[in-house]
PDB file of C-alpha atoms in Angstrom:
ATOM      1  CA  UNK A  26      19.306 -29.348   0.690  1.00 45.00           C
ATOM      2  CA  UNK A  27      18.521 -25.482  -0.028  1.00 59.00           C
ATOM      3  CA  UNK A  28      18.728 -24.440  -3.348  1.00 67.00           C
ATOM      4  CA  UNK A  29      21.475 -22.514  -3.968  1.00 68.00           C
ATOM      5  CA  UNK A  30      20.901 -18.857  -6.342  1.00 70.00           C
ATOM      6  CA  UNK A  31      23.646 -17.279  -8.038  1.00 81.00           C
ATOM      7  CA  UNK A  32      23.609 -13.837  -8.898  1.00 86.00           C
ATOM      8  CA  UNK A  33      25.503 -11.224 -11.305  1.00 90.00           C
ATOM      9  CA  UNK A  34      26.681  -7.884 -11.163  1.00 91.00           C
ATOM     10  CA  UNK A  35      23.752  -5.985 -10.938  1.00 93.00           C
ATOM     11  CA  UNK A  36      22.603  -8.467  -8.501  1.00 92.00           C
ATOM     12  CA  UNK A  37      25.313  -7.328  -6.029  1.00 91.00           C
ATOM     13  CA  UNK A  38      24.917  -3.838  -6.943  1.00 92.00           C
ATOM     14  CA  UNK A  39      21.582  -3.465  -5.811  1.00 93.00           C
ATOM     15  CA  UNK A  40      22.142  -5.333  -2.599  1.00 91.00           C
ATOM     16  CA  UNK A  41      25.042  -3.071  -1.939  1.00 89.00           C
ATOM     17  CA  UNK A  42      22.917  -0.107  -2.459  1.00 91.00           C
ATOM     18  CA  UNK A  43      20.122  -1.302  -0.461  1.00 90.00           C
ATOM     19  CA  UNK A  44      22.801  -2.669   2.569  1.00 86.00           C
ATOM     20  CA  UNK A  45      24.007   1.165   2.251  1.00 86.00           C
ATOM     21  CA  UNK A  46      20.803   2.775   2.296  1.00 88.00           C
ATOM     22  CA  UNK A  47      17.922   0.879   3.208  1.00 86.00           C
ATOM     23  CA  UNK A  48      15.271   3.333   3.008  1.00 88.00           C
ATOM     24  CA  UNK A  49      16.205   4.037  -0.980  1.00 90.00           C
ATOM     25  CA  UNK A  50      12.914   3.337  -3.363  1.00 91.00           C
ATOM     26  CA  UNK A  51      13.147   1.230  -6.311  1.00 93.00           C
ATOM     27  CA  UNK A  52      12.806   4.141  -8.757  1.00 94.00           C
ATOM     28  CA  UNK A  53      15.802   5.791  -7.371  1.00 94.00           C
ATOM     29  CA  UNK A  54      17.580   2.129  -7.438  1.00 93.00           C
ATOM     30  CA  UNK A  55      17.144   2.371 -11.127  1.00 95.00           C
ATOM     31  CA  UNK A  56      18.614   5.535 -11.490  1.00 95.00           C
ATOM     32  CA  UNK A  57      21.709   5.049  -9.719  1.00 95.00           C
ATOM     33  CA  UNK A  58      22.099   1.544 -11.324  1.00 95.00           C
ATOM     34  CA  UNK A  59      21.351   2.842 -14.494  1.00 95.00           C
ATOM     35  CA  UNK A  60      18.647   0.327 -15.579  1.00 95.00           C
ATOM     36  CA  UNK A  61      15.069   0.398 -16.160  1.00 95.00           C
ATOM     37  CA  UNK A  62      12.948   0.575 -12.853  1.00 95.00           C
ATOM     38  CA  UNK A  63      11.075  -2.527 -14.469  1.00 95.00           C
ATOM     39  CA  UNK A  64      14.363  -4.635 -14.186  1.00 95.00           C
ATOM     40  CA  UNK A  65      15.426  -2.912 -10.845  1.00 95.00           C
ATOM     41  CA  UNK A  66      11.912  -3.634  -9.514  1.00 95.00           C
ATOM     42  CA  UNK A  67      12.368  -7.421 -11.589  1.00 95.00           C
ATOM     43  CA  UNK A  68      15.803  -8.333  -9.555  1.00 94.00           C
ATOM     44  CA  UNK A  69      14.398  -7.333  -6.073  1.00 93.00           C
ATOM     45  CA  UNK A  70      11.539  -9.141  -6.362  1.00 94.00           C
ATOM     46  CA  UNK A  71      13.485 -11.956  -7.881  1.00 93.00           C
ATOM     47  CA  UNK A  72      15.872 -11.487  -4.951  1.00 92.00           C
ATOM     48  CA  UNK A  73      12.810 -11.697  -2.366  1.00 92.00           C
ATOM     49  CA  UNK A  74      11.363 -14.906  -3.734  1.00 92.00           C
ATOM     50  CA  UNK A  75      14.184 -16.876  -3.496  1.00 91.00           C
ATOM     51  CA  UNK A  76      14.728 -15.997   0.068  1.00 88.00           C
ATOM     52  CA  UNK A  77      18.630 -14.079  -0.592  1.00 89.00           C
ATOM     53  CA  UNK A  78      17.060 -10.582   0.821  1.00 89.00           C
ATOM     54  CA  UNK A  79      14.356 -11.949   3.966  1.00 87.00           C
ATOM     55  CA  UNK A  80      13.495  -8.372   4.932  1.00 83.00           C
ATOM     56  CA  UNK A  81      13.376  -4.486   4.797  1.00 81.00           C
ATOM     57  CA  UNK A  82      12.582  -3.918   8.174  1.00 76.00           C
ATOM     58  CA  UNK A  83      14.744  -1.489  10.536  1.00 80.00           C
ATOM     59  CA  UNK A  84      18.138  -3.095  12.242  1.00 83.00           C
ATOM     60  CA  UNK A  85      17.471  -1.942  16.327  1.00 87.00           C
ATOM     61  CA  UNK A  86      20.397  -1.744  18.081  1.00 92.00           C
ATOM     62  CA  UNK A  87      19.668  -3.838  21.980  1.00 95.00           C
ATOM     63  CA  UNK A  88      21.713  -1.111  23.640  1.00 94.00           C
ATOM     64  CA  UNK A  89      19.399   1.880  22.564  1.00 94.00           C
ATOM     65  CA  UNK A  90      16.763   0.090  23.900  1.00 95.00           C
ATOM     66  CA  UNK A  91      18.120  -0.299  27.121  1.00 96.00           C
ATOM     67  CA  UNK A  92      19.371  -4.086  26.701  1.00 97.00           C
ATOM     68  CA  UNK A  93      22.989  -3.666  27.385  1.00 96.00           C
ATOM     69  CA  UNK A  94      23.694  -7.272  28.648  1.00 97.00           C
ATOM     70  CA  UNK A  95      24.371  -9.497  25.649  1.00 97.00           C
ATOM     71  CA  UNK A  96      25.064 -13.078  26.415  1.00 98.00           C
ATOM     72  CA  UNK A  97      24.994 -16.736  24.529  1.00 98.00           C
ATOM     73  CA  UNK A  98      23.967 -19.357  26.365  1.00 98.00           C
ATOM     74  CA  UNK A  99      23.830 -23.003  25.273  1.00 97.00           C
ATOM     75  CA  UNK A 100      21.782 -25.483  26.122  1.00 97.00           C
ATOM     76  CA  UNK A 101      21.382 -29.480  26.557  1.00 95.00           C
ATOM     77  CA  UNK A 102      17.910 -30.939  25.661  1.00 94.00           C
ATOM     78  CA  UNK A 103      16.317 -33.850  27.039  1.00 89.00           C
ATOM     79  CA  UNK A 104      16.502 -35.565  23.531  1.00 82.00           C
ATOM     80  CA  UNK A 105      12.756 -37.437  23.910  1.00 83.00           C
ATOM     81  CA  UNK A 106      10.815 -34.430  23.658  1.00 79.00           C
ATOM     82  CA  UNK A 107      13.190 -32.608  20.710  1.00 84.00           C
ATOM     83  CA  UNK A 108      14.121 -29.034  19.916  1.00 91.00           C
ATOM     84  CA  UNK A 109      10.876 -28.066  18.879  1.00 92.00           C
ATOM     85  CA  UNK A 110       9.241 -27.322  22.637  1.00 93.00           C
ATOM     86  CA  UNK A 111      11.883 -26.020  23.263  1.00 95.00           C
ATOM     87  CA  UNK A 112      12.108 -23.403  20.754  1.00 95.00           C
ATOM     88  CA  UNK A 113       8.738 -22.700  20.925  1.00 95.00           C
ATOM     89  CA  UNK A 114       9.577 -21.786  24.685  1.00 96.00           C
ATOM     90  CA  UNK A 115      12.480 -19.610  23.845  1.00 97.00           C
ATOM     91  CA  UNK A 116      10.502 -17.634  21.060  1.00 97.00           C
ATOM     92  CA  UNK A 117       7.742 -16.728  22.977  1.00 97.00           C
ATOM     93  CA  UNK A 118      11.107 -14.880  25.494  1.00 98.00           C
ATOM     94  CA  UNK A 119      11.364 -11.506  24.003  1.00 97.00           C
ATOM     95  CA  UNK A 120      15.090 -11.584  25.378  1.00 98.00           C
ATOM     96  CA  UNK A 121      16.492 -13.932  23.013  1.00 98.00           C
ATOM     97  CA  UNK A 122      17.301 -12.337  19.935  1.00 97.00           C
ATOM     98  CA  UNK A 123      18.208 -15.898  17.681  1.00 97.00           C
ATOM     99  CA  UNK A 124      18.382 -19.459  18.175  1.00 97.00           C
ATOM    100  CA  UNK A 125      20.022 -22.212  16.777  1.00 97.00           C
ATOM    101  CA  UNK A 126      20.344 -26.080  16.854  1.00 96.00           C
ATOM    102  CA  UNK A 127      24.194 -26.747  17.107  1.00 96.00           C
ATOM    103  CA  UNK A 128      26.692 -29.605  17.105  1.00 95.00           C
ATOM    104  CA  UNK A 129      29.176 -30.316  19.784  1.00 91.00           C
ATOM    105  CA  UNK A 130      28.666 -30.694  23.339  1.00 87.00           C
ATOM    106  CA  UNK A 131      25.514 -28.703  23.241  1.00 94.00           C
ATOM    107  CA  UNK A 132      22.264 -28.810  21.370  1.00 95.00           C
ATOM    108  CA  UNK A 133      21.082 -25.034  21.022  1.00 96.00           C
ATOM    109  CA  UNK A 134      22.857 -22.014  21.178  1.00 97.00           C
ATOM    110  CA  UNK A 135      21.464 -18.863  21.969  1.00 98.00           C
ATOM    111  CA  UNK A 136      21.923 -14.862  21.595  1.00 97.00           C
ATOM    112  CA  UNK A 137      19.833 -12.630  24.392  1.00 98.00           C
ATOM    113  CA  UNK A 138      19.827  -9.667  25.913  1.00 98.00           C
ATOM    114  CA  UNK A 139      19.111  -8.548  29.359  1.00 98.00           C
ATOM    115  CA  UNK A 140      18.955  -4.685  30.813  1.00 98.00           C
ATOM    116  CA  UNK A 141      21.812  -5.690  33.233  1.00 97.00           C
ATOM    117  CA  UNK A 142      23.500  -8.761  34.838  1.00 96.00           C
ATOM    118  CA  UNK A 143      20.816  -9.041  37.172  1.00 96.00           C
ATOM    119  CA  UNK A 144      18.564  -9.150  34.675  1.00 98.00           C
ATOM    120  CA  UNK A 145      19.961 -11.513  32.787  1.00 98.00           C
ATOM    121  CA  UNK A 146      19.844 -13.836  35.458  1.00 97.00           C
ATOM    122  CA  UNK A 147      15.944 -13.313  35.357  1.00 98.00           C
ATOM    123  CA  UNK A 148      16.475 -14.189  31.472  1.00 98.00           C
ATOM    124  CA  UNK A 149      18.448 -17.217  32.237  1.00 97.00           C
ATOM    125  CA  UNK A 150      16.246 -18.448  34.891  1.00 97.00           C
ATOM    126  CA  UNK A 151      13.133 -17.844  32.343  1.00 97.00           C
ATOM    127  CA  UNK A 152      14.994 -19.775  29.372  1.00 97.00           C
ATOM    128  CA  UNK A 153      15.808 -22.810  31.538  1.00 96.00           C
ATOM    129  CA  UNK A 154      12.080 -22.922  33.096  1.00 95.00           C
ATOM    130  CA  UNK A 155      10.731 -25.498  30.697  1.00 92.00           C
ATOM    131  CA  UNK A 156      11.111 -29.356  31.148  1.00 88.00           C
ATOM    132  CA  UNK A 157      13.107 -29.906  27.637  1.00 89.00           C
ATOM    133  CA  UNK A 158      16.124 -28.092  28.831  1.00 94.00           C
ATOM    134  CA  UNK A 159      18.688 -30.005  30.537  1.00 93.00           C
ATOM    135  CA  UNK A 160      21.626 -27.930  31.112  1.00 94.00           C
ATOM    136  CA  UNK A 161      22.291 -23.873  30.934  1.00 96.00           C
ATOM    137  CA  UNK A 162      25.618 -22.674  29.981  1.00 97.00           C
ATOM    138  CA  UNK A 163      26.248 -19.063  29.449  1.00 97.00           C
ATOM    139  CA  UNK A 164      29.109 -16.685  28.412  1.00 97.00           C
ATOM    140  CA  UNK A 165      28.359 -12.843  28.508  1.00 97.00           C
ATOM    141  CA  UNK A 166      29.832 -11.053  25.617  1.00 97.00           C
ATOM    142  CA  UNK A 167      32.143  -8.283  26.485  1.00 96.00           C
ATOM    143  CA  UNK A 168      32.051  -5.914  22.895  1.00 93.00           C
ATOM    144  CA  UNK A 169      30.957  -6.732  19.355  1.00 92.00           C
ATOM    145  CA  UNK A 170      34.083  -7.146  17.765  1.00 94.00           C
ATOM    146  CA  UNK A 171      32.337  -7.490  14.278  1.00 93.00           C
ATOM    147  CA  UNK A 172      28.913  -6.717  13.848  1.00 88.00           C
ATOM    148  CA  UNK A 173      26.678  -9.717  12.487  1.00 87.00           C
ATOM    149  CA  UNK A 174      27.400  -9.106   8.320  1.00 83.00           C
ATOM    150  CA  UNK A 175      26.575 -10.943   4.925  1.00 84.00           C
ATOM    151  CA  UNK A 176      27.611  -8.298   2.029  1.00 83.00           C
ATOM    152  CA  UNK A 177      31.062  -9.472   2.722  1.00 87.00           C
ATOM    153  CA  UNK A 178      29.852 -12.847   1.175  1.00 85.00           C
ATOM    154  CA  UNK A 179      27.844 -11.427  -1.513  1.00 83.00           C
ATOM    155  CA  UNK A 180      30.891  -9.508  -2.543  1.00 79.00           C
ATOM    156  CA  UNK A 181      32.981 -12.439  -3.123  1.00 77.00           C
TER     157      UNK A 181
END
């Protein structure tokens, strides 16, 4: 099992700040947290290494980019081979944005993107073009109700 980190106030704080303005420097973390830049620059590193923040990279949005299809599809593997093929197939599809190895009546779930439902046919057809896959099932999402979030969590 993954070690679980807890973290205090300041903890939060900074991941707050950062969720609210990504592009902030650690000097001007300090400041506004009113600590040293040594303990600001401390906790974020601390934060890094055990995996709680995995990036500062900038969130695209699909639909600026011209990928306004969004879909999940979920898929039955030929147990024999495994997932791994498979995922190694699906990551080297630019369409599909995550992938995950589920319970229940399927084994991997899916989220892609496609420039239109045409094209997500092309994406579909792509996806199930290796051996390990099995079954295709797919449901195209209509609007993002919520968007994908963690600071809710880190708050409580």
């Amino acid at each position: 099992m993954d070690k679980v980190y807890s973290i205090d106030d300041l903890d939060v704080r900074l991941l707050k700040l950062l969720a609210a303005e990504p592009r902030i420097g650690v000097l001007e973390c300090s400041r506004r947290l009113g600590v040293a830049r040594g303990t600001a620059q401390a906790r974020l590193d601390r934060l890094v290494e055990r995996g709680v923040l995995r990036g500062f990279g900038p969130e695209l949005d699909p639909v600026a980019l011209g990928y306004g299809v969004m879909a999940f599809i979920t898929l039955e593997i030929r147990q024999r081979r495994g997932h791994q093929p498979v995922a190694e197939h699906l990551a080297g599809i630019p369409e599909v944005l995550e992938a995950h190895t589920i319970t229940g009546s399927g084994d991997m779930m899916c989220r892609i993107v496609a420039r239109s439902n045409a094209d997500l046919q092309r994406v579909i057809d792509e996806i199930v073009s290796v051996d390990g896959i099995v079954r295709a099932s797919t449901i195209i999402a209509l609007e993002e109700q919520i968007h994908y979030r963690v600071l809710p969590l880190v708050r409580a």
